[in-house]
Amino acid sequence: MHGLTPILSTVAASFLASFVEVVEAFTIVLAVGVTRGWRPALTGAALALTLLAALVLAFGPLLALVPISVLQFVVGVLLILFGMRWLRKAILRSVGVIALHDEDAAFSKETAALQQQSNDRRADYLAGLAAFKAVLLEGVEVVFIVIAVGAAHAQTFYAALGALAAFILVTIIGLAVHRPLARVPENALKFAVGLMLTSFGIFWTGEGLGADWPGADLALLAIFAVIAVASFAIVRWLRDPNAAQGAAR
């Protein structure tokens, strides 16, 4: 069980984070496919995936040249920043400061934009470009997450499996229902991913600095629990009208 903790946490973090990103990319690709046809949609998506694969093959091996302590520290700091960004947005969405992400609304917005371009001679090109940009931008975040959560402990393979599972699951569900995955509890997933990435970041930053965590890898669970309790306490505090008035003063 001791050895399974980092593997399971790596796969879970990669899967959940990738699931969110793939859902957002799939929404745009679906809008392109429904509005302009599947040829530009799939062509744009395929080109983006090819470029992402080339970037991984080109820069992935360079990580082996970086000393493990330096890699753990750098990746840890980046994960803290990345995770806290997700966590901050999830907290603000939970208390209503930021609107919840709506895949149906995103689908409708993209569809309307594509329909406005229907009379343009470059309509198919612009539609393919929209699919390309969506897959590339969301894919870059997936690649970063896979490398970040896997590289520090040489578990990139397991992180990649989590991302691949998310990609396959979203694709199967999306093609089956043929509509945006609006019922996915995206903010809850982002909350969980923010907690996991921040926990990984704190753990690996400590290891990069030479910290000897009590319980070794099991310390990840304790860090996750502390951050989760603190985050839910912040949400509860922000939802308290008296606390909000006090903060405003």
PDB file of C-alpha atoms in Angstrom:
ATOM      1  CA  MET A   1       0.000   0.000   0.000  1.00  0.00           C
ATOM      2  CA  HIS A   2       2.911   2.296   0.801  1.00  0.00           C
ATOM      3  CA  GLY A   3       4.227   1.973  -2.755  1.00  0.00           C
ATOM      4  CA  LEU A   4       0.772   2.291  -4.315  1.00  0.00           C
ATOM      5  CA  THR A   5       0.071   5.688  -2.737  1.00  0.00           C
ATOM      6  CA  PRO A   6       2.188   7.800  -5.143  1.00  0.00           C
ATOM      7  CA  ILE A   7       1.068   5.741  -8.157  1.00  0.00           C
ATOM      8  CA  LEU A   8      -2.634   6.003  -7.361  1.00  0.00           C
ATOM      9  CA  SER A   9      -2.376   9.705  -6.528  1.00  0.00           C
ATOM     10  CA  THR A  10      -0.432  10.358  -9.751  1.00  0.00           C
ATOM     11  CA  VAL A  11      -2.973   8.525 -11.910  1.00  0.00           C
ATOM     12  CA  ALA A  12      -5.911  10.204 -10.140  1.00  0.00           C
ATOM     13  CA  ALA A  13      -4.483  13.724 -10.440  1.00  0.00           C
ATOM     14  CA  SER A  14      -3.600  13.243 -14.095  1.00  0.00           C
ATOM     15  CA  PHE A  15      -6.971  11.664 -14.926  1.00  0.00           C
ATOM     16  CA  LEU A  16      -9.114  14.318 -13.222  1.00  0.00           C
ATOM     17  CA  ALA A  17      -7.136  17.269 -14.561  1.00  0.00           C
ATOM     18  CA  SER A  18      -7.027  15.818 -18.074  1.00  0.00           C
ATOM     19  CA  PHE A  19     -10.753  14.997 -17.934  1.00  0.00           C
ATOM     20  CA  VAL A  20     -11.615  18.647 -17.330  1.00  0.00           C
ATOM     21  CA  GLU A  21      -9.336  19.889 -20.116  1.00  0.00           C
ATOM     22  CA  VAL A  22     -10.521  17.256 -22.614  1.00  0.00           C
ATOM     23  CA  VAL A  23     -14.188  18.106 -21.910  1.00  0.00           C
ATOM     24  CA  GLU A  24     -13.503  21.763 -22.736  1.00  0.00           C
ATOM     25  CA  ALA A  25     -11.609  20.890 -25.930  1.00  0.00           C
ATOM     26  CA  PHE A  26     -14.269  18.358 -26.979  1.00  0.00           C
ATOM     27  CA  THR A  27     -16.983  21.019 -26.685  1.00  0.00           C
ATOM     28  CA  ILE A  28     -15.242  23.214 -29.285  1.00  0.00           C
ATOM     29  CA  VAL A  29     -14.444  20.298 -31.611  1.00  0.00           C
ATOM     30  CA  LEU A  30     -18.078  19.143 -31.385  1.00  0.00           C
ATOM     31  CA  ALA A  31     -19.311  22.655 -32.212  1.00  0.00           C
ATOM     32  CA  VAL A  32     -17.055  22.731 -35.276  1.00  0.00           C
ATOM     33  CA  GLY A  33     -18.174  19.258 -36.349  1.00  0.00           C
ATOM     34  CA  VAL A  34     -21.887  19.998 -35.981  1.00  0.00           C
ATOM     35  CA  THR A  35     -21.685  23.431 -37.634  1.00  0.00           C
ATOM     36  CA  ARG A  36     -19.091  23.030 -40.401  1.00  0.00           C
ATOM     37  CA  GLY A  37     -18.668  19.270 -40.731  1.00  0.00           C
ATOM     38  CA  TRP A  38     -16.366  16.694 -39.192  1.00  0.00           C
ATOM     39  CA  ARG A  39     -13.564  17.040 -41.735  1.00  0.00           C
ATOM     40  CA  PRO A  40     -12.261  20.446 -40.527  1.00  0.00           C
ATOM     41  CA  ALA A  41     -13.026  19.491 -36.912  1.00  0.00           C
ATOM     42  CA  LEU A  42     -11.057  16.254 -36.984  1.00  0.00           C
ATOM     43  CA  THR A  43      -8.294  17.723 -39.158  1.00  0.00           C
ATOM     44  CA  GLY A  44      -7.701  20.591 -36.732  1.00  0.00           C
ATOM     45  CA  ALA A  45      -7.809  18.266 -33.722  1.00  0.00           C
ATOM     46  CA  ALA A  46      -5.438  15.757 -35.349  1.00  0.00           C
ATOM     47  CA  LEU A  47      -2.907  18.467 -36.257  1.00  0.00           C
ATOM     48  CA  ALA A  48      -2.962  19.776 -32.685  1.00  0.00           C
ATOM     49  CA  LEU A  49      -2.447  16.283 -31.236  1.00  0.00           C
ATOM     50  CA  THR A  50       0.446  15.708 -33.657  1.00  0.00           C
ATOM     51  CA  LEU A  51       2.104  18.952 -32.585  1.00  0.00           C
ATOM     52  CA  LEU A  52       1.642  18.070 -28.907  1.00  0.00           C
ATOM     53  CA  ALA A  53       3.187  14.627 -29.466  1.00  0.00           C
ATOM     54  CA  ALA A  54       6.153  16.241 -31.235  1.00  0.00           C
ATOM     55  CA  LEU A  55       6.694  18.657 -28.333  1.00  0.00           C
ATOM     56  CA  VAL A  56       6.640  15.794 -25.813  1.00  0.00           C
ATOM     57  CA  LEU A  57       9.095  13.729 -27.876  1.00  0.00           C
ATOM     58  CA  ALA A  58      11.378  16.733 -28.344  1.00  0.00           C
ATOM     59  CA  PHE A  59      11.492  18.089 -24.810  1.00  0.00           C
ATOM     60  CA  GLY A  60      10.541  15.104 -22.663  1.00  0.00           C
ATOM     61  CA  PRO A  61      13.985  13.432 -22.762  1.00  0.00           C
ATOM     62  CA  LEU A  62      15.629  16.687 -21.623  1.00  0.00           C
ATOM     63  CA  LEU A  63      14.129  16.177 -18.168  1.00  0.00           C
ATOM     64  CA  ALA A  64      16.479  13.237 -17.635  1.00  0.00           C
ATOM     65  CA  LEU A  65      19.408  15.667 -17.756  1.00  0.00           C
ATOM     66  CA  VAL A  66      18.124  17.705 -14.810  1.00  0.00           C
ATOM     67  CA  PRO A  67      19.245  16.637 -11.286  1.00  0.00           C
ATOM     68  CA  ILE A  68      16.304  15.065  -9.446  1.00  0.00           C
ATOM     69  CA  SER A  69      16.417  17.505  -6.517  1.00  0.00           C
ATOM     70  CA  VAL A  70      16.335  20.500  -8.868  1.00  0.00           C
ATOM     71  CA  LEU A  71      13.546  18.907 -10.905  1.00  0.00           C
ATOM     72  CA  GLN A  72      11.477  18.205  -7.786  1.00  0.00           C
ATOM     73  CA  PHE A  73      11.882  21.774  -6.545  1.00  0.00           C
ATOM     74  CA  VAL A  74      11.086  23.456  -9.887  1.00  0.00           C
ATOM     75  CA  VAL A  75       8.160  21.146 -10.652  1.00  0.00           C
ATOM     76  CA  GLY A  76       6.914  21.524  -7.080  1.00  0.00           C
ATOM     77  CA  VAL A  77       6.855  25.321  -7.238  1.00  0.00           C
ATOM     78  CA  LEU A  78       5.129  25.254 -10.638  1.00  0.00           C
ATOM     79  CA  LEU A  79       2.529  22.802  -9.353  1.00  0.00           C
ATOM     80  CA  ILE A  80       1.821  24.996  -6.323  1.00  0.00           C
ATOM     81  CA  LEU A  81       1.247  27.987  -8.608  1.00  0.00           C
ATOM     82  CA  PHE A  82      -0.798  25.953 -11.074  1.00  0.00           C
ATOM     83  CA  GLY A  83      -2.815  24.179  -8.383  1.00  0.00           C
ATOM     84  CA  MET A  84      -3.514  27.352  -6.435  1.00  0.00           C
ATOM     85  CA  ARG A  85      -4.846  28.982  -9.610  1.00  0.00           C
ATOM     86  CA  TRP A  86      -7.317  26.125 -10.094  1.00  0.00           C
ATOM     87  CA  LEU A  87      -8.171  26.144  -6.399  1.00  0.00           C
ATOM     88  CA  ARG A  88      -8.732  29.907  -6.271  1.00  0.00           C
ATOM     89  CA  LYS A  89     -11.132  29.819  -9.233  1.00  0.00           C
ATOM     90  CA  ALA A  90     -12.970  26.799  -7.816  1.00  0.00           C
ATOM     91  CA  ILE A  91     -13.424  28.533  -4.462  1.00  0.00           C
ATOM     92  CA  LEU A  92     -14.674  31.746  -6.093  1.00  0.00           C
ATOM     93  CA  ARG A  93     -17.098  29.746  -8.268  1.00  0.00           C
ATOM     94  CA  SER A  94     -18.338  27.882  -5.193  1.00  0.00           C
ATOM     95  CA  VAL A  95     -19.329  31.134  -3.496  1.00  0.00           C
ATOM     96  CA  GLY A  96     -20.746  32.723  -6.660  1.00  0.00           C
ATOM     97  CA  VAL A  97     -18.062  35.370  -7.236  1.00  0.00           C
ATOM     98  CA  ILE A  98     -17.200  33.786 -10.611  1.00  0.00           C
ATOM     99  CA  ALA A  99     -19.885  32.185 -12.764  1.00  0.00           C
ATOM    100  CA  LEU A 100     -19.782  28.416 -13.135  1.00  0.00           C
ATOM    101  CA  HIS A 101     -18.393  27.190 -16.449  1.00  0.00           C
ATOM    102  CA  ASP A 102     -21.277  26.127 -18.698  1.00  0.00           C
ATOM    103  CA  GLU A 103     -20.421  23.737 -21.547  1.00  0.00           C
ATOM    104  CA  ASP A 104     -23.827  24.297 -23.179  1.00  0.00           C
ATOM    105  CA  ALA A 105     -23.190  28.045 -23.200  1.00  0.00           C
ATOM    106  CA  ALA A 106     -19.663  27.537 -24.563  1.00  0.00           C
ATOM    107  CA  PHE A 107     -21.064  25.253 -27.280  1.00  0.00           C
ATOM    108  CA  SER A 108     -23.739  27.780 -28.242  1.00  0.00           C
ATOM    109  CA  LYS A 109     -21.241  30.640 -28.313  1.00  0.00           C
ATOM    110  CA  GLU A 110     -18.804  28.729 -30.540  1.00  0.00           C
ATOM    111  CA  THR A 111     -21.616  27.545 -32.818  1.00  0.00           C
ATOM    112  CA  ALA A 112     -22.903  31.112 -33.244  1.00  0.00           C
ATOM    113  CA  ALA A 113     -19.412  32.370 -34.077  1.00  0.00           C
ATOM    114  CA  LEU A 114     -18.935  29.640 -36.689  1.00  0.00           C
ATOM    115  CA  GLN A 115     -22.334  30.343 -38.262  1.00  0.00           C
ATOM    116  CA  GLN A 116     -21.402  34.017 -38.631  1.00  0.00           C
ATOM    117  CA  GLN A 117     -18.343  32.914 -40.617  1.00  0.00           C
ATOM    118  CA  SER A 118     -20.376  30.601 -42.888  1.00  0.00           C
ATOM    119  CA  ASN A 119     -20.323  33.067 -45.825  1.00  0.00           C
ATOM    120  CA  ASP A 120     -16.574  33.505 -45.603  1.00  0.00           C
ATOM    121  CA  ARG A 121     -14.595  31.602 -48.227  1.00  0.00           C
ATOM    122  CA  ARG A 122     -12.230  30.565 -45.470  1.00  0.00           C
ATOM    123  CA  ALA A 123     -15.073  29.153 -43.325  1.00  0.00           C
ATOM    124  CA  ASP A 124     -13.734  25.595 -43.288  1.00  0.00           C
ATOM    125  CA  TYR A 125     -10.207  26.848 -42.611  1.00  0.00           C
ATOM    126  CA  LEU A 126     -11.394  29.046 -39.719  1.00  0.00           C
ATOM    127  CA  ALA A 127     -13.458  26.163 -38.314  1.00  0.00           C
ATOM    128  CA  GLY A 128     -10.464  23.826 -38.459  1.00  0.00           C
ATOM    129  CA  LEU A 129      -8.334  26.519 -36.843  1.00  0.00           C
ATOM    130  CA  ALA A 130     -10.841  26.817 -33.977  1.00  0.00           C
ATOM    131  CA  ALA A 131     -10.627  23.055 -33.360  1.00  0.00           C
ATOM    132  CA  PHE A 132      -6.823  23.188 -33.613  1.00  0.00           C
ATOM    133  CA  LYS A 133      -6.518  26.030 -31.100  1.00  0.00           C
ATOM    134  CA  ALA A 134      -8.911  24.419 -28.631  1.00  0.00           C
ATOM    135  CA  VAL A 135      -7.132  21.058 -28.651  1.00  0.00           C
ATOM    136  CA  LEU A 136      -3.682  22.657 -28.604  1.00  0.00           C
ATOM    137  CA  LEU A 137      -4.365  25.058 -25.719  1.00  0.00           C
ATOM    138  CA  GLU A 138      -6.113  22.482 -23.539  1.00  0.00           C
ATOM    139  CA  GLY A 139      -3.590  19.846 -24.614  1.00  0.00           C
ATOM    140  CA  VAL A 140      -0.636  21.960 -23.486  1.00  0.00           C
ATOM    141  CA  GLU A 141      -2.134  22.033 -19.996  1.00  0.00           C
ATOM    142  CA  VAL A 142      -2.601  18.244 -20.101  1.00  0.00           C
ATOM    143  CA  VAL A 143       1.011  17.745 -21.187  1.00  0.00           C
ATOM    144  CA  PHE A 144       2.240  20.026 -18.408  1.00  0.00           C
ATOM    145  CA  ILE A 145       0.179  18.167 -15.820  1.00  0.00           C
ATOM    146  CA  VAL A 146       1.351  14.753 -17.049  1.00  0.00           C
ATOM    147  CA  ILE A 147       5.003  15.788 -17.014  1.00  0.00           C
ATOM    148  CA  ALA A 148       4.726  17.674 -13.739  1.00  0.00           C
ATOM    149  CA  VAL A 149       2.940  15.027 -11.679  1.00  0.00           C
ATOM    150  CA  GLY A 150       4.975  12.213 -13.178  1.00  0.00           C
ATOM    151  CA  ALA A 151       8.499  13.518 -13.659  1.00  0.00           C
ATOM    152  CA  ALA A 152       9.508  14.193 -10.067  1.00  0.00           C
ATOM    153  CA  HIS A 153       9.139  10.520  -9.074  1.00  0.00           C
ATOM    154  CA  ALA A 154       9.730   8.924 -12.484  1.00  0.00           C
ATOM    155  CA  GLN A 155       6.026   8.101 -12.859  1.00  0.00           C
ATOM    156  CA  THR A 156       5.366   9.805 -16.181  1.00  0.00           C
ATOM    157  CA  PHE A 157       4.059   6.505 -17.571  1.00  0.00           C
ATOM    158  CA  TYR A 158       1.341   6.306 -14.912  1.00  0.00           C
ATOM    159  CA  ALA A 159       0.475   9.988 -15.363  1.00  0.00           C
ATOM    160  CA  ALA A 160       0.184   9.418 -19.125  1.00  0.00           C
ATOM    161  CA  LEU A 161      -2.127   6.445 -18.497  1.00  0.00           C
ATOM    162  CA  GLY A 162      -4.404   8.670 -16.407  1.00  0.00           C
ATOM    163  CA  ALA A 163      -4.520  11.303 -19.167  1.00  0.00           C
ATOM    164  CA  LEU A 164      -5.132   8.680 -21.869  1.00  0.00           C
ATOM    165  CA  ALA A 165      -7.976   7.157 -19.842  1.00  0.00           C
ATOM    166  CA  ALA A 166      -9.579  10.602 -19.516  1.00  0.00           C
ATOM    167  CA  PHE A 167      -9.245  11.228 -23.258  1.00  0.00           C
ATOM    168  CA  ILE A 168     -10.800   7.868 -24.157  1.00  0.00           C
ATOM    169  CA  LEU A 169     -13.644   8.226 -21.643  1.00  0.00           C
ATOM    170  CA  VAL A 170     -14.614  11.753 -22.749  1.00  0.00           C
ATOM    171  CA  THR A 171     -14.421  10.751 -26.424  1.00  0.00           C
ATOM    172  CA  ILE A 172     -16.607   7.676 -25.937  1.00  0.00           C
ATOM    173  CA  ILE A 173     -19.215   9.511 -23.850  1.00  0.00           C
ATOM    174  CA  GLY A 174     -19.187  12.552 -26.135  1.00  0.00           C
ATOM    175  CA  LEU A 175     -19.626  10.543 -29.325  1.00  0.00           C
ATOM    176  CA  ALA A 176     -22.354   8.456 -27.679  1.00  0.00           C
ATOM    177  CA  VAL A 177     -24.471  11.413 -26.539  1.00  0.00           C
ATOM    178  CA  HIS A 178     -23.369  13.680 -29.428  1.00  0.00           C
ATOM    179  CA  ARG A 179     -23.710  16.792 -27.294  1.00  0.00           C
ATOM    180  CA  PRO A 180     -21.625  18.871 -24.842  1.00  0.00           C
ATOM    181  CA  LEU A 181     -20.931  17.140 -21.520  1.00  0.00           C
ATOM    182  CA  ALA A 182     -22.772  19.828 -19.567  1.00  0.00           C
ATOM    183  CA  ARG A 183     -23.666  17.549 -16.660  1.00  0.00           C
ATOM    184  CA  VAL A 184     -20.054  16.931 -15.710  1.00  0.00           C
ATOM    185  CA  PRO A 185     -19.517  18.477 -12.225  1.00  0.00           C
ATOM    186  CA  GLU A 186     -16.655  20.525 -13.622  1.00  0.00           C
ATOM    187  CA  ASN A 187     -16.177  22.889 -10.685  1.00  0.00           C
ATOM    188  CA  ALA A 188     -16.062  19.988  -8.232  1.00  0.00           C
ATOM    189  CA  LEU A 189     -13.442  18.314 -10.424  1.00  0.00           C
ATOM    190  CA  LYS A 190     -11.419  21.525 -10.627  1.00  0.00           C
ATOM    191  CA  PHE A 191     -11.634  21.858  -6.855  1.00  0.00           C
ATOM    192  CA  ALA A 192     -10.288  18.321  -6.442  1.00  0.00           C
ATOM    193  CA  VAL A 193      -7.567  18.850  -9.038  1.00  0.00           C
ATOM    194  CA  GLY A 194      -6.517  22.116  -7.396  1.00  0.00           C
ATOM    195  CA  LEU A 195      -6.196  20.324  -4.054  1.00  0.00           C
ATOM    196  CA  MET A 196      -4.202  17.451  -5.576  1.00  0.00           C
ATOM    197  CA  LEU A 197      -1.827  19.601  -7.629  1.00  0.00           C
ATOM    198  CA  THR A 198      -1.155  21.922  -4.697  1.00  0.00           C
ATOM    199  CA  SER A 199      -0.505  18.905  -2.457  1.00  0.00           C
ATOM    200  CA  PHE A 200       1.923  17.438  -4.984  1.00  0.00           C
ATOM    201  CA  GLY A 201       3.607  20.818  -5.300  1.00  0.00           C
ATOM    202  CA  ILE A 202       4.150  21.227  -1.552  1.00  0.00           C
ATOM    203  CA  PHE A 203       5.372  17.642  -1.228  1.00  0.00           C
ATOM    204  CA  TRP A 204       7.886  17.854  -4.074  1.00  0.00           C
ATOM    205  CA  THR A 205       9.087  21.330  -3.194  1.00  0.00           C
ATOM    206  CA  GLY A 206       9.884  19.973   0.259  1.00  0.00           C
ATOM    207  CA  GLU A 207      11.698  16.974  -1.230  1.00  0.00           C
ATOM    208  CA  GLY A 208      13.652  19.258  -3.561  1.00  0.00           C
ATOM    209  CA  LEU A 209      14.763  21.236  -0.506  1.00  0.00           C
ATOM    210  CA  GLY A 210      15.805  18.029   1.247  1.00  0.00           C
ATOM    211  CA  ALA A 211      12.846  17.671   3.619  1.00  0.00           C
ATOM    212  CA  ASP A 212      12.301  14.249   5.192  1.00  0.00           C
ATOM    213  CA  TRP A 213       8.522  13.890   5.208  1.00  0.00           C
ATOM    214  CA  PRO A 214       7.081  11.789   8.085  1.00  0.00           C
ATOM    215  CA  GLY A 215       5.589   8.636   6.600  1.00  0.00           C
ATOM    216  CA  ALA A 216       7.360   9.249   3.286  1.00  0.00           C
ATOM    217  CA  ASP A 217       4.802   9.182   0.418  1.00  0.00           C
ATOM    218  CA  LEU A 218       1.891   8.829   2.841  1.00  0.00           C
ATOM    219  CA  ALA A 219       2.573  12.441   3.822  1.00  0.00           C
ATOM    220  CA  LEU A 220       0.814  13.365   0.564  1.00  0.00           C
ATOM    221  CA  LEU A 221      -2.497  12.294   2.101  1.00  0.00           C
ATOM    222  CA  ALA A 222      -1.911  14.427   5.182  1.00  0.00           C
ATOM    223  CA  ILE A 223      -0.970  17.459   3.088  1.00  0.00           C
ATOM    224  CA  PHE A 224      -4.062  16.940   0.929  1.00  0.00           C
ATOM    225  CA  ALA A 225      -6.271  16.729   4.020  1.00  0.00           C
ATOM    226  CA  VAL A 226      -4.866  19.934   5.535  1.00  0.00           C
ATOM    227  CA  ILE A 227      -5.301  21.894   2.281  1.00  0.00           C
ATOM    228  CA  ALA A 228      -8.811  20.490   1.790  1.00  0.00           C
ATOM    229  CA  VAL A 229      -9.910  21.473   5.305  1.00  0.00           C
ATOM    230  CA  ALA A 230      -8.424  24.959   4.867  1.00  0.00           C
ATOM    231  CA  SER A 231     -10.097  25.405   1.452  1.00  0.00           C
ATOM    232  CA  PHE A 232     -13.525  24.311   2.645  1.00  0.00           C
ATOM    233  CA  ALA A 233     -13.129  26.601   5.666  1.00  0.00           C
ATOM    234  CA  ILE A 234     -12.434  29.513   3.293  1.00  0.00           C
ATOM    235  CA  VAL A 235     -15.525  28.628   1.229  1.00  0.00           C
ATOM    236  CA  ARG A 236     -17.668  28.507   4.359  1.00  0.00           C
ATOM    237  CA  TRP A 237     -16.204  31.810   5.594  1.00  0.00           C
ATOM    238  CA  LEU A 238     -16.846  33.533   2.258  1.00  0.00           C
ATOM    239  CA  ARG A 239     -20.435  32.273   2.239  1.00  0.00           C
ATOM    240  CA  ASP A 240     -21.026  33.824   5.676  1.00  0.00           C
ATOM    241  CA  PRO A 241     -22.640  37.257   5.120  1.00  0.00           C
ATOM    242  CA  ASN A 242     -21.219  38.619   8.392  1.00  0.00           C
ATOM    243  CA  ALA A 243     -17.706  37.504   7.424  1.00  0.00           C
ATOM    244  CA  ALA A 244     -18.119  38.975   3.956  1.00  0.00           C
ATOM    245  CA  GLN A 245     -19.181  42.335   5.433  1.00  0.00           C
ATOM    246  CA  GLY A 246     -16.256  42.252   7.803  1.00  0.00           C
ATOM    247  CA  ALA A 247     -13.861  41.486   4.953  1.00  0.00           C
ATOM    248  CA  ALA A 248     -15.327  44.369   2.929  1.00  0.00           C
ATOM    249  CA  ARG A 249     -14.492  46.766   5.753  1.00  0.00           C
TER     250      ARG A 249
END
